[in-house]
Amino acid sequence: MVGYFAYDYLKYGKPKLKLTNKGDFNDLDSMLFKETVVFDHYRQKIVLIANVNPAELDESLEVAKKKLKNLRNVLAGKERFEFEKLELKSSLETEFSLQEMTRLR
C-alpha cells in the first residue's frame, strides 16, 4: 500500500487543535498496486515489490517472480513494456483553462 497522511489528519487524534483543511488535499490517500517500483534515496537502490495471494501461495509466488523478472528487464531496457488499453468511463475535465495553464509555466 502506498499513500500519505496529510498534516491535517492530526485533527482526528488531537481534536483540541481545531485544524481545518484549507487545501485541496485529502486527509489521507492510499492506493494498492499489484507491482510497485520503490526508489530508496538513502541507499540509492531500486526495490521491486509484487503481491502474492497466501491462499494460492505456490502458484501466486511463481507468477510474482515472473512479473518481477519482467519488470526488472523493462527497467534495464531489455524488454519493452506494453500498456493495457483502458477505456475512459467519463469525460475529462480540466482544472485550468488553456490561458491559465500557459500563465503557470
PDB file of C-alpha atoms in Angstrom:
ATOM      1  CA  MET A   1       0.000   0.000   0.000  1.00  0.00           C
ATOM      2  CA  VAL A   2       1.282   3.429  -0.947  1.00  0.00           C
ATOM      3  CA  GLY A   3      -0.089   6.738   0.259  1.00  0.00           C
ATOM      4  CA  TYR A   4       0.159   9.625   2.640  1.00  0.00           C
ATOM      5  CA  PHE A   5      -1.398  11.144   5.741  1.00  0.00           C
ATOM      6  CA  ALA A   6      -1.768  14.915   5.466  1.00  0.00           C
ATOM      7  CA  TYR A   7      -0.727  17.090   8.398  1.00  0.00           C
ATOM      8  CA  ASP A   8      -4.392  17.890   8.977  1.00  0.00           C
ATOM      9  CA  TYR A   9      -5.022  14.202   9.738  1.00  0.00           C
ATOM     10  CA  LEU A  10      -3.741  15.078  13.212  1.00  0.00           C
ATOM     11  CA  LYS A  11      -7.132  16.657  13.956  1.00  0.00           C
ATOM     12  CA  TYR A  12      -8.609  13.176  14.486  1.00  0.00           C
ATOM     13  CA  GLY A  13      -6.131  12.363  17.250  1.00  0.00           C
ATOM     14  CA  LYS A  14      -5.971  15.861  18.731  1.00  0.00           C
ATOM     15  CA  PRO A  15      -9.432  17.456  18.301  1.00  0.00           C
ATOM     16  CA  LYS A  16      -8.409  20.352  20.597  1.00  0.00           C
ATOM     17  CA  LEU A  17      -6.252  21.709  17.778  1.00  0.00           C
ATOM     18  CA  LYS A  18      -9.356  22.517  15.674  1.00  0.00           C
ATOM     19  CA  LEU A  19      -7.479  22.136  12.389  1.00  0.00           C
ATOM     20  CA  THR A  20      -9.343  22.940   9.186  1.00  0.00           C
ATOM     21  CA  ASN A  21      -8.292  21.737   5.774  1.00  0.00           C
ATOM     22  CA  LYS A  22      -7.910  24.764   3.506  1.00  0.00           C
ATOM     23  CA  GLY A  23      -6.068  22.940   0.716  1.00  0.00           C
ATOM     24  CA  ASP A  24      -7.236  20.553  -1.954  1.00  0.00           C
ATOM     25  CA  PHE A  25      -5.574  17.544  -0.316  1.00  0.00           C
ATOM     26  CA  ASN A  26      -7.492  14.720   1.313  1.00  0.00           C
ATOM     27  CA  ASP A  27      -6.693  13.956   4.942  1.00  0.00           C
ATOM     28  CA  LEU A  28      -5.313  10.647   3.762  1.00  0.00           C
ATOM     29  CA  ASP A  29      -4.928   8.892   0.467  1.00  0.00           C
ATOM     30  CA  SER A  30      -3.830   5.316  -0.096  1.00  0.00           C
ATOM     31  CA  MET A  31      -3.554   3.041  -3.108  1.00  0.00           C
ATOM     32  CA  LEU A  32      -2.889  -0.662  -3.552  1.00  0.00           C
ATOM     33  CA  PHE A  33      -0.826  -1.767  -6.554  1.00  0.00           C
ATOM     34  CA  LYS A  34      -0.140  -5.227  -7.949  1.00  0.00           C
ATOM     35  CA  GLU A  35       3.506  -4.327  -8.533  1.00  0.00           C
ATOM     36  CA  THR A  36       5.476  -1.394  -7.178  1.00  0.00           C
ATOM     37  CA  VAL A  37       8.842   0.150  -8.039  1.00  0.00           C
ATOM     38  CA  VAL A  38      10.368   1.854  -4.998  1.00  0.00           C
ATOM     39  CA  PHE A  39      13.479   4.024  -5.061  1.00  0.00           C
ATOM     40  CA  ASP A  40      15.317   4.119  -1.750  1.00  0.00           C
ATOM     41  CA  HIS A  41      17.017   7.521  -1.785  1.00  0.00           C
ATOM     42  CA  TYR A  42      19.081   6.728   1.298  1.00  0.00           C
ATOM     43  CA  ARG A  43      20.596   3.518  -0.060  1.00  0.00           C
ATOM     44  CA  GLN A  44      20.381   4.613  -3.729  1.00  0.00           C
ATOM     45  CA  LYS A  45      18.683   1.320  -4.626  1.00  0.00           C
ATOM     46  CA  ILE A  46      15.576   0.313  -6.542  1.00  0.00           C
ATOM     47  CA  VAL A  47      13.317  -2.222  -4.822  1.00  0.00           C
ATOM     48  CA  LEU A  48      10.710  -4.145  -6.834  1.00  0.00           C
ATOM     49  CA  ILE A  49       7.652  -5.407  -4.963  1.00  0.00           C
ATOM     50  CA  ALA A  50       4.905  -7.788  -6.132  1.00  0.00           C
ATOM     51  CA  ASN A  51       1.935  -9.003  -4.118  1.00  0.00           C
ATOM     52  CA  VAL A  52       1.163 -12.687  -3.637  1.00  0.00           C
ATOM     53  CA  ASN A  53      -2.047 -14.420  -2.621  1.00  0.00           C
ATOM     54  CA  PRO A  54      -1.422 -16.539   0.511  1.00  0.00           C
ATOM     55  CA  ALA A  55      -4.417 -18.757  -0.339  1.00  0.00           C
ATOM     56  CA  GLU A  56      -2.633 -19.842  -3.546  1.00  0.00           C
ATOM     57  CA  LEU A  57       0.917 -19.316  -2.340  1.00  0.00           C
ATOM     58  CA  ASP A  58       2.919 -21.600  -4.654  1.00  0.00           C
ATOM     59  CA  GLU A  59       1.204 -20.522  -7.876  1.00  0.00           C
ATOM     60  CA  SER A  60       0.953 -16.881  -6.815  1.00  0.00           C
ATOM     61  CA  LEU A  61       4.639 -16.782  -5.874  1.00  0.00           C
ATOM     62  CA  GLU A  62       5.686 -18.100  -9.293  1.00  0.00           C
ATOM     63  CA  VAL A  63       3.504 -15.505 -11.043  1.00  0.00           C
ATOM     64  CA  ALA A  64       5.001 -12.753  -8.862  1.00  0.00           C
ATOM     65  CA  LYS A  65       8.558 -13.912  -9.650  1.00  0.00           C
ATOM     66  CA  LYS A  66       7.817 -13.770 -13.397  1.00  0.00           C
ATOM     67  CA  LYS A  67       6.304 -10.294 -13.068  1.00  0.00           C
ATOM     68  CA  LEU A  68       9.322  -9.052 -11.096  1.00  0.00           C
ATOM     69  CA  LYS A  69      11.736 -10.522 -13.648  1.00  0.00           C
ATOM     70  CA  ASN A  70       9.794  -8.840 -16.462  1.00  0.00           C
ATOM     71  CA  LEU A  71       9.726  -5.541 -14.578  1.00  0.00           C
ATOM     72  CA  ARG A  72      13.483  -5.739 -13.957  1.00  0.00           C
ATOM     73  CA  ASN A  73      14.073  -6.369 -17.676  1.00  0.00           C
ATOM     74  CA  VAL A  74      11.856  -3.426 -18.636  1.00  0.00           C
ATOM     75  CA  LEU A  75      13.732  -1.104 -16.267  1.00  0.00           C
ATOM     76  CA  ALA A  76      17.067  -2.360 -17.618  1.00  0.00           C
ATOM     77  CA  GLY A  77      15.906  -1.666 -21.186  1.00  0.00           C
ATOM     78  CA  LYS A  78      15.963  -5.349 -22.187  1.00  0.00           C
ATOM     79  CA  GLU A  79      12.199  -5.546 -22.798  1.00  0.00           C
ATOM     80  CA  ARG A  80       9.507  -3.142 -23.883  1.00  0.00           C
ATOM     81  CA  PHE A  81       6.503  -2.638 -21.630  1.00  0.00           C
ATOM     82  CA  GLU A  82       3.104  -2.871 -23.306  1.00  0.00           C
ATOM     83  CA  PHE A  83       0.424  -0.839 -21.583  1.00  0.00           C
ATOM     84  CA  GLU A  84      -3.038  -2.319 -21.296  1.00  0.00           C
ATOM     85  CA  LYS A  85      -5.580  -0.309 -23.275  1.00  0.00           C
ATOM     86  CA  LEU A  86      -8.022   1.434 -20.960  1.00  0.00           C
ATOM     87  CA  GLU A  87     -11.380   2.988 -21.672  1.00  0.00           C
ATOM     88  CA  LEU A  88     -12.450   6.245 -20.075  1.00  0.00           C
ATOM     89  CA  LYS A  89     -15.670   5.861 -18.116  1.00  0.00           C
ATOM     90  CA  SER A  90     -16.320   9.595 -18.048  1.00  0.00           C
ATOM     91  CA  SER A  91     -15.231  12.668 -19.931  1.00  0.00           C
ATOM     92  CA  LEU A  92     -12.056  14.508 -18.982  1.00  0.00           C
ATOM     93  CA  GLU A  93     -12.400  17.875 -17.306  1.00  0.00           C
ATOM     94  CA  THR A  94      -9.508  20.269 -16.839  1.00  0.00           C
ATOM     95  CA  GLU A  95      -8.977  22.368 -13.744  1.00  0.00           C
ATOM     96  CA  PHE A  96      -7.385  25.196 -15.730  1.00  0.00           C
ATOM     97  CA  SER A  97      -8.241  26.896 -18.995  1.00  0.00           C
ATOM     98  CA  LEU A  98      -5.568  26.967 -21.711  1.00  0.00           C
ATOM     99  CA  GLN A  99      -4.901  30.624 -20.871  1.00  0.00           C
ATOM    100  CA  GLU A 100      -4.462  29.846 -17.142  1.00  0.00           C
ATOM    101  CA  MET A 101      -2.210  26.906 -17.924  1.00  0.00           C
ATOM    102  CA  THR A 102       0.110  28.953 -20.141  1.00  0.00           C
ATOM    103  CA  ARG A 103       0.385  31.554 -17.362  1.00  0.00           C
ATOM    104  CA  LEU A 104       1.506  28.829 -14.931  1.00  0.00           C
ATOM    105  CA  ARG A 105       4.588  27.982 -16.990  1.00  0.00           C
TER     106      ARG A 105
END
